[in-house]
CSV table of C-alpha atoms in Angstrom, one decimal:
chain,number,residue,atom,x,y,z
A,246,MET,CA,114.7,294.7,171.5
A,247,SER,CA,112.9,294.1,174.7
A,248,GLU,CA,111.5,290.7,175.1
A,249,ALA,CA,108.0,289.6,174.9
A,250,PRO,CA,105.5,289.4,177.6
A,251,VAL,CA,105.2,286.1,179.8
A,252,PRO,CA,101.8,284.9,177.9
A,253,PRO,CA,98.7,284.7,180.7
A,254,GLU,CA,98.5,281.8,182.7
A,255,ARG,CA,94.6,280.3,183.1
A,256,ILE,CA,93.6,279.6,186.4
A,257,VAL,CA,90.5,277.9,186.7
A,258,ALA,CA,88.8,278.3,190.1
A,259,ARG,CA,87.3,275.3,192.1
A,260,THR,CA,84.1,274.6,193.8
A,261,SER,CA,84.6,275.0,197.7
A,262,SER,CA,82.3,275.0,200.8
A,263,LEU,CA,81.6,277.8,203.1
A,264,GLY,CA,79.5,275.8,205.2
A,265,GLU,CA,75.8,275.9,205.8
A,266,GLY,CA,75.0,274.8,202.5
A,267,MET,CA,76.8,277.9,200.6
A,268,THR,CA,79.6,277.3,197.9
A,269,VAL,CA,81.7,279.9,196.6
A,270,ALA,CA,84.4,279.7,193.6
A,271,ARG,CA,87.9,279.7,195.3
A,272,VAL,CA,90.5,280.8,192.8
A,273,LEU,CA,93.5,281.3,195.3
A,274,PRO,CA,95.3,279.4,196.2
A,275,THR,CA,95.8,276.9,194.0
A,276,ARG,CA,98.3,274.1,193.2
A,277,GLY,CA,100.0,276.2,190.7
A,278,ARG,CA,99.7,279.8,192.0
A,279,ARG,CA,99.5,280.3,195.6
A,280,MET,CA,99.5,284.2,195.9
A,281,ILE,CA,99.4,287.2,193.6
A,282,GLY,CA,101.5,290.0,195.6
A,283,ALA,CA,100.4,289.7,199.3
A,284,TRP,CA,96.7,288.8,197.9
A,285,CYS,CA,97.0,285.1,199.3
A,286,PHE,CA,93.1,284.0,199.2
A,287,LEU,CA,90.3,284.7,196.7
A,288,ASP,CA,86.8,283.5,196.7
A,289,HIS,CA,84.2,284.5,194.2
A,290,LEU,CA,80.9,284.3,196.3
A,291,GLY,CA,77.5,284.1,194.5
A,292,PRO,CA,75.5,285.5,192.9
A,293,VAL,CA,73.0,283.3,194.5
A,294,ASP,CA,69.7,283.8,195.1
A,295,PHE,CA,68.8,281.9,198.6
A,296,PRO,CA,65.2,280.3,198.9
A,297,ALA,CA,62.9,282.4,201.7
A,298,GLY,CA,64.3,282.2,205.1
A,299,GLN,CA,68.1,281.1,204.1
A,300,GLY,CA,71.0,283.3,203.6
A,301,MET,CA,74.8,283.1,204.1
A,302,HIS,CA,75.7,281.9,208.1
A,303,VAL,CA,79.5,281.3,208.7
A,304,GLY,CA,79.9,280.7,212.6
A,305,ALA,CA,82.6,282.3,214.5
A,306,HIS,CA,86.3,281.3,213.1
A,307,PRO,CA,89.8,282.4,214.1
A,308,HIS,CA,92.8,284.4,211.9
A,309,THR,CA,96.2,285.2,212.4
A,310,ARG,CA,98.5,287.4,210.6
A,311,LEU,CA,96.6,288.6,207.7
A,312,GLN,CA,93.7,290.8,206.5
A,313,THR,CA,90.3,289.7,205.1
A,314,PHE,CA,88.8,291.7,202.5
A,315,THR,CA,85.3,291.8,201.6
A,316,TRP,CA,84.1,293.8,198.5
A,317,MET,CA,80.4,293.8,197.9
A,318,ILE,CA,78.7,294.0,195.0
A,319,GLU,CA,74.9,292.7,195.8
A,320,GLY,CA,73.3,292.0,198.9
A,321,GLU,CA,74.3,292.8,202.5
A,322,ILE,CA,76.4,290.9,205.1
A,323,LEU,CA,76.7,291.4,208.8
A,324,HIS,CA,80.5,291.1,209.9
A,325,ARG,CA,80.9,290.5,213.9
A,326,ASP,CA,84.1,290.3,215.3
A,327,SER,CA,85.9,289.7,219.1
A,328,LEU,CA,86.7,293.0,219.0
A,329,GLY,CA,83.2,294.0,219.4
A,330,SER,CA,82.8,295.1,215.6
A,331,GLU,CA,79.8,294.7,214.2
A,332,GLN,CA,79.0,296.4,210.7
A,333,VAL,CA,77.0,295.5,207.6
A,334,VAL,CA,79.0,295.9,204.3
A,335,ARG,CA,76.6,297.0,201.4
A,336,PRO,CA,77.3,297.0,197.3
A,337,GLY,CA,80.4,299.3,196.6
A,338,GLN,CA,81.9,298.9,200.2
A,339,VAL,CA,85.0,297.8,202.1
A,340,ASN,CA,85.0,295.4,205.3
A,341,LEU,CA,88.9,295.3,206.2
A,342,MET,CA,89.5,293.2,209.4
A,343,THR,CA,93.2,292.8,210.4
A,344,ALA,CA,93.5,289.7,212.1
A,345,GLY,CA,97.4,290.3,213.3
A,346,HIS,CA,98.0,288.3,216.4
A,347,GLY,CA,94.6,286.9,216.4
A,348,ILE,CA,91.1,287.5,216.2
A,349,SER,CA,87.8,285.6,215.2
A,350,HIS,CA,84.7,286.9,213.6
A,351,THR,CA,81.1,285.6,212.3
A,352,GLU,CA,79.9,286.7,208.8
A,353,ASP,CA,75.8,286.5,208.1
A,354,SER,CA,73.4,287.3,205.2
A,355,VAL,CA,71.4,290.5,206.6
A,356,THR,CA,68.1,289.8,204.9
A,357,PRO,CA,66.7,286.0,204.6
A,358,GLY,CA,66.2,285.0,201.0
A,359,ALA,CA,67.9,288.0,199.4
A,360,ARG,CA,70.6,288.0,196.6
A,361,LEU,CA,74.3,287.7,197.6
A,362,HIS,CA,77.2,288.3,195.4
A,363,ALA,CA,80.9,289.5,196.9
A,364,ALA,CA,84.5,289.0,196.6
A,365,GLN,CA,86.2,287.6,199.8
A,366,LEU,CA,90.3,288.0,199.9
A,367,TRP,CA,93.0,287.4,202.4
A,368,ILE,CA,96.0,289.6,202.3
A,369,ALA,CA,99.1,288.5,204.0
A,370,LEU,CA,100.9,290.7,206.4
A,371,PRO,CA,104.4,291.2,206.1
A,372,ALA,CA,106.7,289.8,208.6
A,373,ALA,CA,107.6,293.3,210.5
A,374,VAL,CA,104.0,293.9,211.0
A,375,ALA,CA,102.3,290.5,211.2
A,376,ASP,CA,101.8,290.3,215.0
A,377,GLN,CA,100.1,293.5,215.8
A,378,PRO,CA,97.1,293.8,217.5
A,379,PRO,CA,93.9,293.2,215.5
A,380,ALA,CA,92.0,295.7,214.0
A,381,PHE,CA,88.9,296.5,212.1
A,382,ALA,CA,87.9,299.2,209.3
A,383,HIS,CA,84.8,299.9,207.1
A,384,TYR,CA,85.2,301.8,204.2
A,385,PRO,CA,81.7,302.9,202.8
A,386,VAL,CA,83.2,305.5,200.0
A,387,LEU,CA,86.0,304.6,197.3
A,388,PRO,CA,86.8,306.2,194.5
A,389,THR,CA,84.9,305.7,190.9
A,390,TRP,CA,85.0,306.7,187.8
A,391,GLN,CA,84.0,306.3,183.7
A,392,ALA,CA,86.7,305.8,181.4
A,393,GLN,CA,86.9,303.8,178.0
A,394,GLY,CA,83.2,302.8,178.2
A,395,CYS,CA,83.3,301.1,181.8
A,396,ASP,CA,82.7,302.1,185.5
A,397,TRP,CA,85.8,301.7,187.5
A,398,ALA,CA,86.0,301.6,191.5
A,399,LEU,CA,89.3,301.5,193.1
A,400,MET,CA,89.2,299.1,196.5
A,401,ALA,CA,92.5,298.8,197.4
A,402,GLY,CA,96.1,300.9,196.6
A,403,SER,CA,96.5,303.8,194.0
A,404,TYR,CA,95.5,303.7,190.4
A,405,GLY,CA,96.5,306.2,188.1
A,406,GLU,CA,95.5,309.8,189.8
A,407,HIS,CA,93.2,307.5,192.3
A,408,THR,CA,94.0,306.2,195.8
A,409,ALA,CA,91.7,303.9,197.9
A,410,PRO,CA,91.8,304.8,201.8
A,411,THR,CA,92.0,301.4,202.5
A,412,GLN,CA,94.8,300.6,205.2
A,413,LEU,CA,97.6,298.2,203.6
A,414,HIS,CA,100.8,297.2,204.8
A,415,SER,CA,102.2,296.4,200.9
A,416,PRO,CA,102.3,297.5,197.4
A,417,LEU,CA,98.9,296.3,196.1
A,418,VAL,CA,96.2,297.4,194.0
A,419,GLY,CA,92.9,296.2,193.8
A,420,LEU,CA,90.1,297.3,191.4
A,421,GLU,CA,86.8,296.4,189.7
A,422,VAL,CA,86.0,297.2,185.9
A,423,ARG,CA,82.5,296.7,184.9
A,424,CYS,CA,81.6,297.1,181.3
A,425,ASP,CA,77.7,296.7,180.6
A,426,ARG,CA,78.4,297.0,176.7
A,427,GLY,CA,81.0,295.3,174.8
A,428,ALA,CA,84.4,297.4,175.0
A,429,THR,CA,88.0,297.1,174.1
A,430,VAL,CA,90.0,298.6,177.3
A,431,THR,CA,93.5,298.9,177.6
A,432,LEU,CA,94.5,298.7,181.5
A,433,PRO,CA,98.0,300.3,182.5
A,434,LEU,CA,100.3,298.5,184.9
A,435,ARG,CA,103.1,298.5,186.9
A,436,ALA,CA,106.2,296.6,185.6
A,437,ASP,CA,107.1,295.6,189.3
A,438,PHE,CA,103.5,293.8,189.9
A,439,GLU,CA,102.2,290.6,189.3
A,440,TYR,CA,98.5,290.6,188.3
A,441,GLY,CA,95.2,288.5,188.3
A,442,LEU,CA,92.5,289.4,186.2
A,443,LEU,CA,89.0,287.5,187.3
A,444,PRO,CA,85.7,288.1,185.2
A,445,LEU,CA,83.0,287.6,188.0
A,446,THR,CA,80.3,287.7,185.4
A,447,GLY,CA,80.8,287.9,181.7
A,448,GLY,CA,84.1,287.1,180.0
A,449,LEU,CA,86.9,288.7,178.0
A,450,ALA,CA,89.8,287.8,175.8
A,451,VAL,CA,93.5,288.6,176.6
A,452,ALA,CA,96.3,288.1,174.3
A,453,GLY,CA,94.0,286.2,171.7
A,454,GLU,CA,92.3,283.8,174.5
A,455,THR,CA,88.7,284.2,176.1
A,456,TRP,CA,88.4,283.7,179.7
A,457,ILE,CA,85.2,283.6,180.8
A,458,ALA,CA,83.5,283.8,184.9
A,459,ASN,CA,85.8,282.3,187.5
A,460,GLU,CA,88.7,281.8,185.3
A,461,LEU,CA,91.5,283.8,186.2
A,462,SER,CA,94.0,285.5,184.1
A,463,TYR,CA,97.5,285.8,185.5
A,464,LEU,CA,100.3,288.0,184.5
A,465,ALA,CA,103.6,287.8,185.4
A,466,ALA,CA,105.6,291.1,186.3
A,467,GLY,CA,107.2,292.7,183.6
A,468,ARG,CA,104.0,294.1,181.6
A,469,THR,CA,103.5,298.3,181.6
A,470,ALA,CA,100.0,297.6,180.0
A,471,VAL,CA,97.3,294.9,178.8
A,472,THR,CA,94.4,295.5,176.4
A,473,LEU,CA,91.5,293.2,176.7
A,474,GLN,CA,88.2,292.7,174.6
A,475,MET,CA,85.9,293.2,177.1
A,476,GLN,CA,82.0,291.0,176.4
A,477,ALA,CA,79.1,293.0,177.3
A,478,GLY,CA,77.9,292.4,180.8
A,479,THR,CA,81.6,291.9,182.0
A,480,ARG,CA,82.4,292.5,185.8
A,481,LEU,CA,86.1,292.6,185.8
A,482,LEU,CA,88.1,292.1,189.3
A,483,LEU,CA,91.9,293.1,189.1
A,484,ILE,CA,94.3,292.4,192.0
A,485,GLY,CA,98.0,292.7,191.9
A,486,GLY,CA,101.0,294.0,194.1
A,487,ALA,CA,104.8,293.4,194.2
A,488,PRO,CA,105.8,289.5,194.6
A,489,PHE,CA,105.7,288.7,198.4
A,490,ALA,CA,109.2,288.1,199.9
A,491,ASP,CA,108.5,286.4,202.9
A,492,PRO,CA,107.7,283.0,203.6
A,493,VAL,CA,104.0,282.0,203.7
A,494,THR,CA,102.3,278.8,205.3
A,495,MET,CA,98.6,278.9,204.9
A,496,TRP,CA,96.3,276.4,206.8
A,497,TRP,CA,92.7,276.7,207.5
A,498,ASN,CA,92.1,280.3,208.8
A,499,PHE,CA,95.6,280.4,209.7
A,500,VAL,CA,98.7,282.4,208.1
A,501,ASP,CA,102.4,281.7,209.6
A,502,PRO,CA,106.1,281.1,208.4
A,503,ASP,CA,106.2,277.8,209.4
A,504,LEU,CA,103.6,274.8,210.5
A,505,ALA,CA,104.8,274.3,213.9
A,506,SER,CA,103.3,278.1,214.8
A,507,ILE,CA,100.1,277.3,213.0
A,508,ARG,CA,99.8,274.1,214.9
A,509,ALA,CA,100.1,276.0,218.1
A,510,TYR,CA,97.2,278.5,216.8
A,511,ARG,CA,94.9,275.8,216.2
A,512,GLU,CA,95.6,274.1,219.9
A,513,ALA,CA,94.9,277.8,221.3
A,514,TRP,CA,91.6,278.0,219.1
A,515,GLN,CA,90.4,274.7,220.1
A,516,ALA,CA,91.0,275.2,223.9
A,517,GLN,CA,89.4,278.5,223.5
A,518,SER,CA,92.4,280.6,224.3
A,519,GLU,CA,92.1,284.5,224.9
A,520,ARG,CA,93.9,284.6,222.1
A,521,PHE,CA,91.0,284.9,219.4
A,522,GLY,CA,88.6,286.3,221.9
A,523,SER,CA,84.7,285.3,221.0
A,524,VAL,CA,82.1,286.9,219.2
A,525,PRO,CA,79.1,288.3,221.1
A,526,GLY,CA,76.3,286.3,220.1
A,527,GLY,CA,78.2,283.8,218.1
A,528,GLU,CA,79.5,281.8,221.0
A,529,GLY,CA,76.9,279.1,220.1
A,530,ARG,CA,78.0,278.8,216.2
A,531,ARG,CA,81.8,278.3,217.1
A,532,LEU,CA,83.6,276.6,214.1
A,533,MET,CA,85.7,273.7,215.0
A,534,ALA,CA,89.5,273.4,213.3
A,535,PRO,CA,89.8,270.2,210.9
A,536,PRO,CA,92.5,267.8,212.1
A,537,LEU,CA,95.9,268.8,210.7
A,538,PRO,CA,97.8,266.5,207.4
């Protein structure tokens, strides 16, 4: 007889500051779960209605050896980076920035006082490609379909007969399932992937237990499917991937196998090294790195 799957693990998001009065629900990393596949960071931003004249404004900051991945749900965010990229990401679209050797960027609300809702993630790059030149890509059209009474959108990887165009360097999947009415939904899974199921709105039941918004259900590798009872108004984010093999150290906005390299990245950023360049228009809003522990 096959063994019963490992029960889901509950990860409750913690509130974290994004700067300038903006708070987010931070789901990854946590003390108990650092990564899901190569996904090494997950912030749920909003939904938030800014007061008139206000919005999200994140000053210039650096990254190394990762990809930043923005999935827009409501509102618009303007991305600018040290490559000279300038791109608004709108609902149903993805901005994907590959930091590689080093890059810096800013993020700003487009319309003051507007509603904002997004998921922002990082993907750790495998050692073989982690030091590549930085790059930026915008994906305005992604696979969408309807099934099991829900609307589906594929942000990353392949799922069933669908494949997203987003350029990745590890076996991953990123999927949104929106259920306006209550429904029972069965998700086919890859046995070699681990997964995280995060209700962004609403809630769902997995294996007889209920998860509400900003509570992630972690599923260890070994499952080929999971059945969910989704409440009306649920917007589910599913991320998954093959367990990441390379060592990963994360501190502030940097990823590297060891702390010594991260210390060097911090010093380079503080010294305004050409490694990270500068963001046109963002020179006066440059974030300083916190002290190392």
